[in-house]
Structures are given as structure tokens and as C-alpha cells.
Amino acid sequence: LCIGNIDEKQAKEVAELIESHFLKSRPLADDENPRFRSLRLPTKEEAIQIYDESVASREVPIIYEALAHSESEENNAVEVVMQTASSFELGFEGLAIQELIGHMAYNSAFNQLRTKEQLGYIVSAFTKKITGGGNAFCVLVQSSNTLPPGVEESCLRWIEQFRKELENMSEERIAMEAQAVRANILEKDIKLAEEISSVWGEILATVPHTDHYKNPVFDRLERFADVLTLDDNKIDNESSIRSAADLKKRVLDFYDKYFLPSSPERRIVSSRVYNRKAKDKFDENVGKPGFISCYDDARKLKQHLSSFPTAPYW
């Protein structure tokens, strides 16, 4: 890729030079390429099958726990992770709705967990793309005054509270938030280095895939943003969302399917980190069903999990 103060003839000369000097080696065979997989977290019903009925009474059936390394560490931390689906399964529309929810959730989580409940200085809610095709919505809190189980409980209550906020939010407000996300996605690269990085990113995204997906999709972000463009007359093969009412319904349906405790499809895990003063609390859960406290616990769980498809969503 040549961008900048170079013409077409010079660009071809650079490509020929690189090809003649560096590309004479044998390319890696398909099975020699590293492959990254993202595992599906279990639903509550699946967790009961993996462990036993004792995990059924907990809202979060799988809990990872660790102890802070430093003796002087005074903070505790919790990250609640709720998996959605693979990028391939979500497609342009699902990913856009997930991004919109993450955009709207941040201020709500900060206001409730940081400003009102004063749990800690670090509070965030965001979407996460996981290597291997997975996606998730996360709530993260670091607290020096509340132990991880209490922080986790507050996070879970906020997740239900935010669902009510979304339901009470006007269609116009949601449409306005969607336009803010769209504007952010379509923000132009200011520096040449940023433009090069964006283009190379699209090229490198095709590397793990077969020849069917080897052509870079340089208009991916535009197609992604089109999902959030509300127009009754738009022609968009990626989404059937046309109005603010359509968008609000999709947002609520998405939230209900992946994030509410009543959903049979919710896949949730909580990661807790205890400070050293709370070591006795950490030790109480070691060996209990559904608690992951060591490498062998993680290996046992992984043996039961399937992986997400790695095919791209474009």
C-alpha cells in the first residue's frame, strides 16, 4: 500500500521491489496460520448441566475470581461481561445496534454507579469485540470501599434499570443518539498516518479468511453507518430499520435477548478481583461450583464450550 507523495508508476516500482526481494519464500499453508477462537459462555441452563443445580440460584452462574498481586493494593474490581453473538451472526444491523446501546449506556452507568452510589472512581460501560469473532457488552467498576460481590450486585441492578431508561426514552432521543454514533463512525481521518492505518486495517482484516473474503471492504464503515440512517425511502440491504420507532424496537429487542436476566439466551460472566485485605472472602469461594479460581477450573469449563464462527460479517 503506497499513499502520499508518490505516483502510480513509482508505486508499482515499490511493489515490484518488495516482491522480488521479500516475497520469494514459501507462503504459510492454511494449517500453519494461527487461528484465534472465541468461546461461547454458557447460558444458565448450560451452566447447570456443566456444574449442578447450585448455580441456578445465582444471577451470574459463572464467576471468575482473583486476588490482587500487590499487598498494598486497596482497590477491588468487577467486570460484568455479557456476550451477544459473533460478528457474522449479528451482521451490520446487530453490530450497529450493539454500538448504539454501548454509546447510550456509558453516561447512565457513570451517573448511577459513580455519581449516585459512589462505588469508585473508575466506572464504565462499553461494547467489546473479542478476538475470534465474539462480541460483548461490559460493565466495569473499580472500588476501594465495596467488596466485589456488592459491586457486582450494583452492576446487575443497573443493567435492569437501564432497560427501563431505554423504554422511557423518546424515539426522537434514540434517533439523535444514533446520529451521534453515525457521525463518530464516519469521522474523517485528519492525518495521513490515520488514513494509512484505516486502509491497512481493512486489508489486514482479510488475512485470516479464505479466498472468498480476501477482497478488502473499504466501504465497510459507510455500510455500517447506513444502518443508523433513518429514512423511509432508503435502500439498504443490511438493515430494514427505516424510522425511529423501528430503531427503538430493535434496541429493546436486542437488549431483552442478550442482557436481561429473564432471557434464556443471556450468556454472562463476572470477573472479580479482591484486594489482599479481603483474602478470606476470596478463599471462601475456592472450589465452589461455577467459581473459577485457578487454571484447572478454567480448563474444566472450556471443555464444555463451543466456539463462535470466525467468518466476517461483510
PDB file of C-alpha atoms in Angstrom:
ATOM      1  CA  LEU A   1       0.000   0.000   0.000  1.00  0.00           C
ATOM      2  CA  CYS A   2       1.559   3.289  -1.100  1.00  0.00           C
ATOM      3  CA  ILE A   3      -0.064   6.566  -0.062  1.00  0.00           C
ATOM      4  CA  GLY A   4       1.380  10.059  -0.117  1.00  0.00           C
ATOM      5  CA  ASN A   5       3.872  11.807  -2.341  1.00  0.00           C
ATOM      6  CA  ILE A   6       4.129   9.019  -4.917  1.00  0.00           C
ATOM      7  CA  ASP A   7       2.571   8.447  -8.343  1.00  0.00           C
ATOM      8  CA  GLU A   8       1.221   5.239  -9.886  1.00  0.00           C
ATOM      9  CA  LYS A   9       4.458   4.351 -11.719  1.00  0.00           C
ATOM     10  CA  GLN A  10       6.560   4.774  -8.583  1.00  0.00           C
ATOM     11  CA  ALA A  11       4.064   2.790  -6.528  1.00  0.00           C
ATOM     12  CA  LYS A  12       4.326  -0.145  -8.946  1.00  0.00           C
ATOM     13  CA  GLU A  13       8.134   0.039  -8.791  1.00  0.00           C
ATOM     14  CA  VAL A  14       7.986  -0.170  -4.991  1.00  0.00           C
ATOM     15  CA  ALA A  15       5.655  -3.174  -5.202  1.00  0.00           C
ATOM     16  CA  GLU A  16       7.966  -4.942  -7.669  1.00  0.00           C
ATOM     17  CA  LEU A  17      10.970  -4.251  -5.450  1.00  0.00           C
ATOM     18  CA  ILE A  18       9.270  -5.729  -2.401  1.00  0.00           C
ATOM     19  CA  GLU A  19       8.022  -8.740  -4.359  1.00  0.00           C
ATOM     20  CA  SER A  20      11.463  -9.511  -5.811  1.00  0.00           C
ATOM     21  CA  HIS A  21      13.355  -9.201  -2.532  1.00  0.00           C
ATOM     22  CA  PHE A  22      10.952 -10.295   0.216  1.00  0.00           C
ATOM     23  CA  LEU A  23       8.189 -12.477  -1.232  1.00  0.00           C
ATOM     24  CA  LYS A  24      10.210 -15.368  -2.617  1.00  0.00           C
ATOM     25  CA  SER A  25       9.695 -17.570   0.438  1.00  0.00           C
ATOM     26  CA  ARG A  26       7.018 -20.228   0.572  1.00  0.00           C
ATOM     27  CA  PRO A  27       3.718 -18.848   1.886  1.00  0.00           C
ATOM     28  CA  LEU A  28       2.326 -20.438   5.016  1.00  0.00           C
ATOM     29  CA  ALA A  29      -0.004 -23.365   4.484  1.00  0.00           C
ATOM     30  CA  ASP A  30      -3.534 -22.936   5.733  1.00  0.00           C
ATOM     31  CA  ASP A  31      -2.962 -25.088   8.814  1.00  0.00           C
ATOM     32  CA  GLU A  32       0.211 -23.136   9.660  1.00  0.00           C
ATOM     33  CA  ASN A  33      -1.646 -19.853  10.105  1.00  0.00           C
ATOM     34  CA  PRO A  34      -2.509 -19.040  13.727  1.00  0.00           C
ATOM     35  CA  ARG A  35      -6.216 -19.290  14.458  1.00  0.00           C
ATOM     36  CA  PHE A  36      -7.936 -17.488  17.288  1.00  0.00           C
ATOM     37  CA  ARG A  37     -11.221 -18.763  18.646  1.00  0.00           C
ATOM     38  CA  SER A  38     -13.731 -17.063  20.901  1.00  0.00           C
ATOM     39  CA  LEU A  39     -15.690 -19.467  23.099  1.00  0.00           C
ATOM     40  CA  ARG A  40     -19.385 -19.084  23.840  1.00  0.00           C
ATOM     41  CA  LEU A  41     -20.123 -18.570  27.502  1.00  0.00           C
ATOM     42  CA  PRO A  42     -22.788 -20.940  28.827  1.00  0.00           C
ATOM     43  CA  THR A  43     -26.362 -19.851  29.421  1.00  0.00           C
ATOM     44  CA  LYS A  44     -27.708 -20.534  32.914  1.00  0.00           C
ATOM     45  CA  GLU A  45     -29.266 -23.813  31.760  1.00  0.00           C
ATOM     46  CA  GLU A  46     -25.983 -24.891  30.214  1.00  0.00           C
ATOM     47  CA  ALA A  47     -24.098 -23.881  33.370  1.00  0.00           C
ATOM     48  CA  ILE A  48     -26.402 -26.117  35.425  1.00  0.00           C
ATOM     49  CA  GLN A  49     -25.516 -29.034  33.138  1.00  0.00           C
ATOM     50  CA  ILE A  50     -21.784 -28.284  33.477  1.00  0.00           C
ATOM     51  CA  TYR A  51     -21.860 -27.901  37.274  1.00  0.00           C
ATOM     52  CA  ASP A  52     -25.031 -28.608  39.242  1.00  0.00           C
ATOM     53  CA  GLU A  53     -28.261 -27.030  40.487  1.00  0.00           C
ATOM     54  CA  SER A  54     -26.378 -24.873  42.996  1.00  0.00           C
ATOM     55  CA  VAL A  55     -25.532 -22.333  40.273  1.00  0.00           C
ATOM     56  CA  ALA A  56     -29.229 -21.893  39.429  1.00  0.00           C
ATOM     57  CA  SER A  57     -29.794 -19.652  42.438  1.00  0.00           C
ATOM     58  CA  ARG A  58     -27.209 -17.112  41.255  1.00  0.00           C
ATOM     59  CA  GLU A  59     -27.980 -14.463  38.660  1.00  0.00           C
ATOM     60  CA  VAL A  60     -24.433 -14.899  37.350  1.00  0.00           C
ATOM     61  CA  PRO A  61     -23.708 -18.647  37.134  1.00  0.00           C
ATOM     62  CA  ILE A  62     -20.023 -18.328  36.152  1.00  0.00           C
ATOM     63  CA  ILE A  63     -17.749 -16.153  38.306  1.00  0.00           C
ATOM     64  CA  TYR A  64     -14.024 -15.710  37.834  1.00  0.00           C
ATOM     65  CA  GLU A  65     -12.168 -14.642  40.982  1.00  0.00           C
ATOM     66  CA  ALA A  66      -8.598 -13.494  41.525  1.00  0.00           C
ATOM     67  CA  LEU A  67      -6.551 -11.909  44.266  1.00  0.00           C
ATOM     68  CA  ALA A  68      -4.647  -8.673  43.689  1.00  0.00           C
ATOM     69  CA  HIS A  69      -0.921  -9.270  43.260  1.00  0.00           C
ATOM     70  CA  SER A  70       0.291  -6.354  45.378  1.00  0.00           C
ATOM     71  CA  GLU A  71      -0.023  -6.481  49.164  1.00  0.00           C
ATOM     72  CA  SER A  72      -0.569  -2.712  49.210  1.00  0.00           C
ATOM     73  CA  GLU A  73      -3.416  -2.757  46.668  1.00  0.00           C
ATOM     74  CA  GLU A  74      -6.548  -1.315  48.274  1.00  0.00           C
ATOM     75  CA  ASN A  75      -8.905  -1.479  45.305  1.00  0.00           C
ATOM     76  CA  ASN A  76     -11.336  -4.194  44.317  1.00  0.00           C
ATOM     77  CA  ALA A  77     -12.640  -4.526  40.773  1.00  0.00           C
ATOM     78  CA  VAL A  78     -15.524  -6.160  38.925  1.00  0.00           C
ATOM     79  CA  GLU A  79     -16.178  -6.568  35.222  1.00  0.00           C
ATOM     80  CA  VAL A  80     -19.545  -7.993  34.215  1.00  0.00           C
ATOM     81  CA  VAL A  81     -19.374  -9.338  30.659  1.00  0.00           C
ATOM     82  CA  MET A  82     -22.488 -10.289  28.677  1.00  0.00           C
ATOM     83  CA  GLN A  83     -21.776 -11.982  25.368  1.00  0.00           C
ATOM     84  CA  THR A  84     -24.040 -11.240  22.447  1.00  0.00           C
ATOM     85  CA  ALA A  85     -23.127 -13.238  19.333  1.00  0.00           C
ATOM     86  CA  SER A  86     -20.440 -13.463  16.686  1.00  0.00           C
ATOM     87  CA  SER A  87     -19.961 -10.610  14.236  1.00  0.00           C
ATOM     88  CA  PHE A  88     -21.142 -12.970  11.479  1.00  0.00           C
ATOM     89  CA  GLU A  89     -24.369 -13.769  13.346  1.00  0.00           C
ATOM     90  CA  LEU A  90     -25.075 -10.144  14.284  1.00  0.00           C
ATOM     91  CA  GLY A  91     -24.344  -8.691  10.859  1.00  0.00           C
ATOM     92  CA  PHE A  92     -24.244  -4.966  10.147  1.00  0.00           C
ATOM     93  CA  GLU A  93     -27.573  -4.291  11.866  1.00  0.00           C
ATOM     94  CA  GLY A  94     -26.832  -6.194  15.069  1.00  0.00           C
ATOM     95  CA  LEU A  95     -23.382  -4.666  15.428  1.00  0.00           C
ATOM     96  CA  ALA A  96     -24.748  -1.166  14.852  1.00  0.00           C
ATOM     97  CA  ILE A  97     -27.464  -1.647  17.493  1.00  0.00           C
ATOM     98  CA  GLN A  98     -24.895  -3.057  19.921  1.00  0.00           C
ATOM     99  CA  GLU A  99     -22.681   0.002  19.333  1.00  0.00           C
ATOM    100  CA  LEU A 100     -25.638   2.315  19.889  1.00  0.00           C
ATOM    101  CA  ILE A 101     -26.517   0.638  23.196  1.00  0.00           C
ATOM    102  CA  GLY A 102     -22.919   0.939  24.365  1.00  0.00           C
ATOM    103  CA  HIS A 103     -22.881   4.620  23.409  1.00  0.00           C
ATOM    104  CA  MET A 104     -26.036   5.364  25.407  1.00  0.00           C
ATOM    105  CA  ALA A 105     -25.111   3.147  28.357  1.00  0.00           C
ATOM    106  CA  TYR A 106     -21.888   4.870  29.370  1.00  0.00           C
ATOM    107  CA  ASN A 107     -23.405   8.058  30.809  1.00  0.00           C
ATOM    108  CA  SER A 108     -26.182   6.144  32.562  1.00  0.00           C
ATOM    109  CA  ALA A 109     -23.755   3.720  34.228  1.00  0.00           C
ATOM    110  CA  PHE A 110     -21.403   6.508  35.285  1.00  0.00           C
ATOM    111  CA  ASN A 111     -24.261   8.572  36.727  1.00  0.00           C
ATOM    112  CA  GLN A 112     -25.737   5.677  38.715  1.00  0.00           C
ATOM    113  CA  LEU A 113     -22.665   3.736  39.848  1.00  0.00           C
ATOM    114  CA  ARG A 114     -20.146   6.547  40.199  1.00  0.00           C
ATOM    115  CA  THR A 115     -22.110   9.726  40.952  1.00  0.00           C
ATOM    116  CA  LYS A 116     -25.045   8.345  42.948  1.00  0.00           C
ATOM    117  CA  GLU A 117     -23.726   5.156  44.556  1.00  0.00           C
ATOM    118  CA  GLN A 118     -20.107   6.375  44.867  1.00  0.00           C
ATOM    119  CA  LEU A 119     -18.741   2.883  44.233  1.00  0.00           C
ATOM    120  CA  GLY A 120     -15.420   4.076  42.883  1.00  0.00           C
ATOM    121  CA  TYR A 121     -13.558   6.460  40.649  1.00  0.00           C
ATOM    122  CA  ILE A 122     -13.433   4.131  37.633  1.00  0.00           C
ATOM    123  CA  VAL A 123     -16.842   3.236  36.167  1.00  0.00           C
ATOM    124  CA  SER A 124     -17.513   2.385  32.555  1.00  0.00           C
ATOM    125  CA  ALA A 125     -19.974   0.582  30.287  1.00  0.00           C
ATOM    126  CA  PHE A 126     -18.869  -0.315  26.773  1.00  0.00           C
ATOM    127  CA  THR A 127     -19.026  -2.826  23.943  1.00  0.00           C
ATOM    128  CA  LYS A 128     -16.110  -5.138  23.279  1.00  0.00           C
ATOM    129  CA  LYS A 129     -15.062  -7.028  20.165  1.00  0.00           C
ATOM    130  CA  ILE A 130     -13.301 -10.246  21.124  1.00  0.00           C
ATOM    131  CA  THR A 131     -10.552 -11.850  19.046  1.00  0.00           C
ATOM    132  CA  GLY A 132     -12.038 -14.872  17.316  1.00  0.00           C
ATOM    133  CA  GLY A 133     -15.353 -13.334  16.285  1.00  0.00           C
ATOM    134  CA  GLY A 134     -17.121 -12.771  19.607  1.00  0.00           C
ATOM    135  CA  ASN A 135     -18.799  -9.610  20.912  1.00  0.00           C
ATOM    136  CA  ALA A 136     -19.857  -8.482  24.365  1.00  0.00           C
ATOM    137  CA  PHE A 137     -21.271  -5.649  26.443  1.00  0.00           C
ATOM    138  CA  CYS A 138     -19.285  -4.917  29.602  1.00  0.00           C
ATOM    139  CA  VAL A 139     -19.764  -3.010  32.848  1.00  0.00           C
ATOM    140  CA  LEU A 140     -16.521  -2.226  34.683  1.00  0.00           C
ATOM    141  CA  VAL A 141     -16.121  -0.791  38.195  1.00  0.00           C
ATOM    142  CA  GLN A 142     -13.069  -0.326  40.424  1.00  0.00           C
ATOM    143  CA  SER A 143     -13.884   0.311  44.073  1.00  0.00           C
ATOM    144  CA  SER A 144     -11.905   0.838  47.273  1.00  0.00           C
ATOM    145  CA  ASN A 145     -14.953   0.927  49.564  1.00  0.00           C
ATOM    146  CA  THR A 146     -17.053  -2.045  48.429  1.00  0.00           C
ATOM    147  CA  LEU A 147     -16.154  -5.722  48.039  1.00  0.00           C
ATOM    148  CA  PRO A 148     -16.647  -7.371  44.614  1.00  0.00           C
ATOM    149  CA  PRO A 149     -19.955  -9.143  45.437  1.00  0.00           C
ATOM    150  CA  GLY A 150     -21.504  -5.788  46.412  1.00  0.00           C
ATOM    151  CA  VAL A 151     -20.135  -4.048  43.326  1.00  0.00           C
ATOM    152  CA  GLU A 152     -21.419  -6.876  41.160  1.00  0.00           C
ATOM    153  CA  GLU A 153     -24.897  -6.605  42.678  1.00  0.00           C
ATOM    154  CA  SER A 154     -24.996  -2.874  41.889  1.00  0.00           C
ATOM    155  CA  CYS A 155     -23.922  -3.555  38.295  1.00  0.00           C
ATOM    156  CA  LEU A 156     -26.661  -6.142  37.846  1.00  0.00           C
ATOM    157  CA  ARG A 157     -29.308  -3.800  39.242  1.00  0.00           C
ATOM    158  CA  TRP A 158     -28.124  -1.047  36.908  1.00  0.00           C
ATOM    159  CA  ILE A 159     -28.477  -3.379  33.912  1.00  0.00           C
ATOM    160  CA  GLU A 160     -32.172  -3.773  34.729  1.00  0.00           C
ATOM    161  CA  GLN A 161     -32.547  -0.069  35.472  1.00  0.00           C
ATOM    162  CA  PHE A 162     -31.035   0.907  32.130  1.00  0.00           C
ATOM    163  CA  ARG A 163     -33.621  -1.259  30.356  1.00  0.00           C
ATOM    164  CA  LYS A 164     -36.336   0.909  31.919  1.00  0.00           C
ATOM    165  CA  GLU A 165     -34.461   4.046  30.877  1.00  0.00           C
ATOM    166  CA  LEU A 166     -34.374   2.831  27.284  1.00  0.00           C
ATOM    167  CA  GLU A 167     -38.085   2.038  27.348  1.00  0.00           C
ATOM    168  CA  ASN A 168     -38.889   5.528  28.679  1.00  0.00           C
ATOM    169  CA  MET A 169     -36.566   7.226  26.226  1.00  0.00           C
ATOM    170  CA  SER A 170     -38.347   9.006  23.386  1.00  0.00           C
ATOM    171  CA  GLU A 171     -37.936   7.814  19.817  1.00  0.00           C
ATOM    172  CA  GLU A 172     -36.521  11.214  18.920  1.00  0.00           C
ATOM    173  CA  ARG A 173     -33.841  10.921  21.607  1.00  0.00           C
ATOM    174  CA  ILE A 174     -32.787   7.482  20.402  1.00  0.00           C
ATOM    175  CA  ALA A 175     -32.662   8.772  16.816  1.00  0.00           C
ATOM    176  CA  MET A 176     -30.461  11.642  17.961  1.00  0.00           C
ATOM    177  CA  GLU A 177     -28.105   9.247  19.752  1.00  0.00           C
ATOM    178  CA  ALA A 178     -27.964   7.098  16.605  1.00  0.00           C
ATOM    179  CA  GLN A 179     -26.921  10.093  14.544  1.00  0.00           C
ATOM    180  CA  ALA A 180     -24.154  10.842  17.057  1.00  0.00           C
ATOM    181  CA  VAL A 181     -22.832   7.290  16.679  1.00  0.00           C
ATOM    182  CA  ARG A 182     -23.110   7.557  12.902  1.00  0.00           C
ATOM    183  CA  ALA A 183     -21.154  10.824  12.877  1.00  0.00           C
ATOM    184  CA  ASN A 184     -18.447   9.262  15.013  1.00  0.00           C
ATOM    185  CA  ILE A 185     -18.155   6.262  12.685  1.00  0.00           C
ATOM    186  CA  LEU A 186     -17.873   8.485   9.596  1.00  0.00           C
ATOM    187  CA  GLU A 187     -15.399  10.925  11.127  1.00  0.00           C
ATOM    188  CA  LYS A 188     -12.736  11.639   8.525  1.00  0.00           C
ATOM    189  CA  ASP A 189      -9.080  10.815   9.053  1.00  0.00           C
ATOM    190  CA  ILE A 190      -7.180  14.042   9.660  1.00  0.00           C
ATOM    191  CA  LYS A 191      -3.603  12.834   9.319  1.00  0.00           C
ATOM    192  CA  LEU A 192      -2.046  10.762   6.550  1.00  0.00           C
ATOM    193  CA  ALA A 193      -0.931   8.210   9.132  1.00  0.00           C
ATOM    194  CA  GLU A 194      -4.555   7.780  10.252  1.00  0.00           C
ATOM    195  CA  GLU A 195      -5.701   7.206   6.676  1.00  0.00           C
ATOM    196  CA  ILE A 196      -2.953   4.635   6.101  1.00  0.00           C
ATOM    197  CA  SER A 197      -3.874   2.879   9.347  1.00  0.00           C
ATOM    198  CA  SER A 198      -7.555   2.734   8.352  1.00  0.00           C
ATOM    199  CA  VAL A 199      -6.825   1.298   4.908  1.00  0.00           C
ATOM    200  CA  TRP A 200      -4.293  -1.218   6.221  1.00  0.00           C
ATOM    201  CA  GLY A 201      -6.787  -2.234   8.880  1.00  0.00           C
ATOM    202  CA  GLU A 202      -9.311  -3.232   6.210  1.00  0.00           C
ATOM    203  CA  ILE A 203      -6.637  -5.157   4.290  1.00  0.00           C
ATOM    204  CA  LEU A 204      -5.314  -7.000   7.347  1.00  0.00           C
ATOM    205  CA  ALA A 205      -8.848  -7.913   8.416  1.00  0.00           C
ATOM    206  CA  THR A 206      -8.992 -10.262   5.401  1.00  0.00           C
ATOM    207  CA  VAL A 207      -5.778 -12.149   6.291  1.00  0.00           C
ATOM    208  CA  PRO A 208      -7.318 -14.949   8.434  1.00  0.00           C
ATOM    209  CA  HIS A 209     -10.042 -15.705   5.896  1.00  0.00           C
ATOM    210  CA  THR A 210     -10.329 -17.847   2.799  1.00  0.00           C
ATOM    211  CA  ASP A 211     -10.226 -16.541  -0.770  1.00  0.00           C
ATOM    212  CA  HIS A 212     -13.966 -15.854  -0.592  1.00  0.00           C
ATOM    213  CA  TYR A 213     -13.280 -12.958   1.795  1.00  0.00           C
ATOM    214  CA  LYS A 214      -9.892 -11.773   0.546  1.00  0.00           C
ATOM    215  CA  ASN A 215     -11.171  -8.588  -1.081  1.00  0.00           C
ATOM    216  CA  PRO A 216     -10.939  -5.711   1.434  1.00  0.00           C
ATOM    217  CA  VAL A 217     -14.250  -3.950   2.096  1.00  0.00           C
ATOM    218  CA  PHE A 218     -13.133  -0.336   2.038  1.00  0.00           C
ATOM    219  CA  ASP A 219     -16.714   0.945   2.387  1.00  0.00           C
ATOM    220  CA  ARG A 220     -17.418  -1.177   5.476  1.00  0.00           C
ATOM    221  CA  LEU A 221     -17.809   1.795   7.815  1.00  0.00           C
ATOM    222  CA  GLU A 222     -20.157   3.562   5.396  1.00  0.00           C
ATOM    223  CA  ARG A 223     -22.349   0.457   5.201  1.00  0.00           C
ATOM    224  CA  PHE A 224     -22.175   0.150   8.979  1.00  0.00           C
ATOM    225  CA  ALA A 225     -23.275   3.781   9.406  1.00  0.00           C
ATOM    226  CA  ASP A 226     -26.099   3.384   6.881  1.00  0.00           C
ATOM    227  CA  VAL A 227     -27.897   1.103   9.341  1.00  0.00           C
ATOM    228  CA  LEU A 228     -28.293   4.101  11.656  1.00  0.00           C
ATOM    229  CA  THR A 229     -29.538   6.377   8.884  1.00  0.00           C
ATOM    230  CA  LEU A 230     -33.275   6.798   9.392  1.00  0.00           C
ATOM    231  CA  ASP A 231     -35.072   7.343   6.099  1.00  0.00           C
ATOM    232  CA  ASP A 232     -38.323   5.758   4.939  1.00  0.00           C
ATOM    233  CA  ASN A 233     -37.059   5.820   1.360  1.00  0.00           C
ATOM    234  CA  LYS A 234     -33.574   4.445   1.890  1.00  0.00           C
ATOM    235  CA  ILE A 235     -32.497   1.288   0.125  1.00  0.00           C
ATOM    236  CA  ASP A 236     -30.304  -0.721   2.472  1.00  0.00           C
ATOM    237  CA  ASN A 237     -29.688  -4.441   2.105  1.00  0.00           C
ATOM    238  CA  GLU A 238     -28.009  -4.595   5.510  1.00  0.00           C
ATOM    239  CA  SER A 239     -30.999  -3.430   7.571  1.00  0.00           C
ATOM    240  CA  SER A 240     -34.757  -2.948   7.447  1.00  0.00           C
ATOM    241  CA  ILE A 241     -34.682  -0.091  10.003  1.00  0.00           C
ATOM    242  CA  ARG A 242     -36.404   2.902   8.444  1.00  0.00           C
ATOM    243  CA  SER A 243     -37.799   5.008  11.296  1.00  0.00           C
ATOM    244  CA  ALA A 244     -37.056   5.993  14.879  1.00  0.00           C
ATOM    245  CA  ALA A 245     -39.852   3.674  16.016  1.00  0.00           C
ATOM    246  CA  ASP A 246     -38.202   0.759  14.176  1.00  0.00           C
ATOM    247  CA  LEU A 247     -34.867   1.610  15.763  1.00  0.00           C
ATOM    248  CA  LYS A 248     -36.237   1.798  19.314  1.00  0.00           C
ATOM    249  CA  LYS A 249     -37.984  -1.556  18.909  1.00  0.00           C
ATOM    250  CA  ARG A 250     -34.781  -3.203  17.651  1.00  0.00           C
ATOM    251  CA  VAL A 251     -32.781  -1.718  20.522  1.00  0.00           C
ATOM    252  CA  LEU A 252     -35.247  -3.034  23.131  1.00  0.00           C
ATOM    253  CA  ASP A 253     -35.478  -6.451  21.453  1.00  0.00           C
ATOM    254  CA  PHE A 254     -31.675  -6.702  21.331  1.00  0.00           C
ATOM    255  CA  TYR A 255     -31.371  -5.700  24.998  1.00  0.00           C
ATOM    256  CA  ASP A 256     -34.079  -8.139  26.102  1.00  0.00           C
ATOM    257  CA  LYS A 257     -32.487 -11.022  24.204  1.00  0.00           C
ATOM    258  CA  TYR A 258     -28.907 -10.677  25.381  1.00  0.00           C
ATOM    259  CA  PHE A 259     -28.841  -8.688  28.627  1.00  0.00           C
ATOM    260  CA  LEU A 260     -31.963  -9.226  30.756  1.00  0.00           C
ATOM    261  CA  PRO A 261     -31.784 -11.941  33.443  1.00  0.00           C
ATOM    262  CA  SER A 262     -35.108 -13.369  32.256  1.00  0.00           C
ATOM    263  CA  SER A 263     -33.694 -14.192  28.818  1.00  0.00           C
ATOM    264  CA  PRO A 264     -32.799 -17.870  28.278  1.00  0.00           C
ATOM    265  CA  GLU A 265     -30.089 -16.705  25.840  1.00  0.00           C
ATOM    266  CA  ARG A 266     -28.163 -14.491  28.262  1.00  0.00           C
ATOM    267  CA  ARG A 267     -24.500 -15.511  28.476  1.00  0.00           C
ATOM    268  CA  ILE A 268     -22.902 -13.693  31.393  1.00  0.00           C
ATOM    269  CA  VAL A 269     -19.725 -13.952  33.439  1.00  0.00           C
ATOM    270  CA  SER A 270     -18.445 -11.782  36.266  1.00  0.00           C
ATOM    271  CA  SER A 271     -14.737 -11.225  36.898  1.00  0.00           C
ATOM    272  CA  ARG A 272     -13.908 -10.231  40.469  1.00  0.00           C
ATOM    273  CA  VAL A 273     -10.563  -9.018  41.805  1.00  0.00           C
ATOM    274  CA  TYR A 274     -10.173  -8.792  45.599  1.00  0.00           C
ATOM    275  CA  ASN A 275      -7.623  -6.707  47.436  1.00  0.00           C
ATOM    276  CA  ARG A 276      -5.337  -8.549  49.883  1.00  0.00           C
ATOM    277  CA  LYS A 277      -7.329  -7.476  52.916  1.00  0.00           C
ATOM    278  CA  ALA A 278     -10.294  -9.465  51.574  1.00  0.00           C
ATOM    279  CA  LYS A 279      -8.322 -12.687  51.019  1.00  0.00           C
ATOM    280  CA  ASP A 280     -10.601 -14.586  53.404  1.00  0.00           C
ATOM    281  CA  LYS A 281     -13.610 -13.691  51.249  1.00  0.00           C
ATOM    282  CA  PHE A 282     -11.755 -14.916  48.168  1.00  0.00           C
ATOM    283  CA  ASP A 283     -10.818 -18.202  49.878  1.00  0.00           C
ATOM    284  CA  GLU A 284     -14.458 -18.871  50.828  1.00  0.00           C
ATOM    285  CA  ASN A 285     -15.425 -19.447  47.174  1.00  0.00           C
ATOM    286  CA  VAL A 286     -12.436 -21.544  46.075  1.00  0.00           C
ATOM    287  CA  GLY A 287     -13.689 -24.907  44.835  1.00  0.00           C
ATOM    288  CA  LYS A 288     -17.375 -23.980  44.753  1.00  0.00           C
ATOM    289  CA  PRO A 289     -19.333 -24.895  41.577  1.00  0.00           C
ATOM    290  CA  GLY A 290     -19.263 -22.124  38.992  1.00  0.00           C
ATOM    291  CA  PHE A 291     -16.356 -20.278  40.591  1.00  0.00           C
ATOM    292  CA  ILE A 292     -13.144 -20.151  38.564  1.00  0.00           C
ATOM    293  CA  SER A 293     -10.153 -19.526  40.812  1.00  0.00           C
ATOM    294  CA  CYS A 294      -7.322 -21.392  39.077  1.00  0.00           C
ATOM    295  CA  TYR A 295      -6.144 -22.677  35.715  1.00  0.00           C
ATOM    296  CA  ASP A 296      -7.690 -26.130  36.185  1.00  0.00           C
ATOM    297  CA  ASP A 297     -11.100 -24.549  36.855  1.00  0.00           C
ATOM    298  CA  ALA A 298     -10.839 -22.673  33.557  1.00  0.00           C
ATOM    299  CA  ARG A 299      -9.768 -25.813  31.683  1.00  0.00           C
ATOM    300  CA  LYS A 300     -12.765 -27.720  33.002  1.00  0.00           C
ATOM    301  CA  LEU A 301     -15.160 -25.030  31.803  1.00  0.00           C
ATOM    302  CA  LYS A 302     -13.535 -24.705  28.363  1.00  0.00           C
ATOM    303  CA  GLN A 303     -14.013 -28.409  27.684  1.00  0.00           C
ATOM    304  CA  HIS A 304     -17.765 -27.812  27.577  1.00  0.00           C
ATOM    305  CA  LEU A 305     -17.805 -24.720  25.369  1.00  0.00           C
ATOM    306  CA  SER A 306     -18.252 -24.317  21.632  1.00  0.00           C
ATOM    307  CA  SER A 307     -16.633 -21.527  19.627  1.00  0.00           C
ATOM    308  CA  PHE A 308     -18.128 -18.682  17.642  1.00  0.00           C
ATOM    309  CA  PRO A 309     -17.925 -18.751  13.836  1.00  0.00           C
ATOM    310  CA  THR A 310     -14.995 -16.693  12.580  1.00  0.00           C
ATOM    311  CA  ALA A 311     -16.484 -15.746   9.209  1.00  0.00           C
ATOM    312  CA  PRO A 312     -16.625 -11.954   8.720  1.00  0.00           C
ATOM    313  CA  TYR A 313     -19.928 -10.085   8.812  1.00  0.00           C
ATOM    314  CA  TRP A 314     -19.429  -8.307   5.496  1.00  0.00           C
TER     315      TRP A 314
END
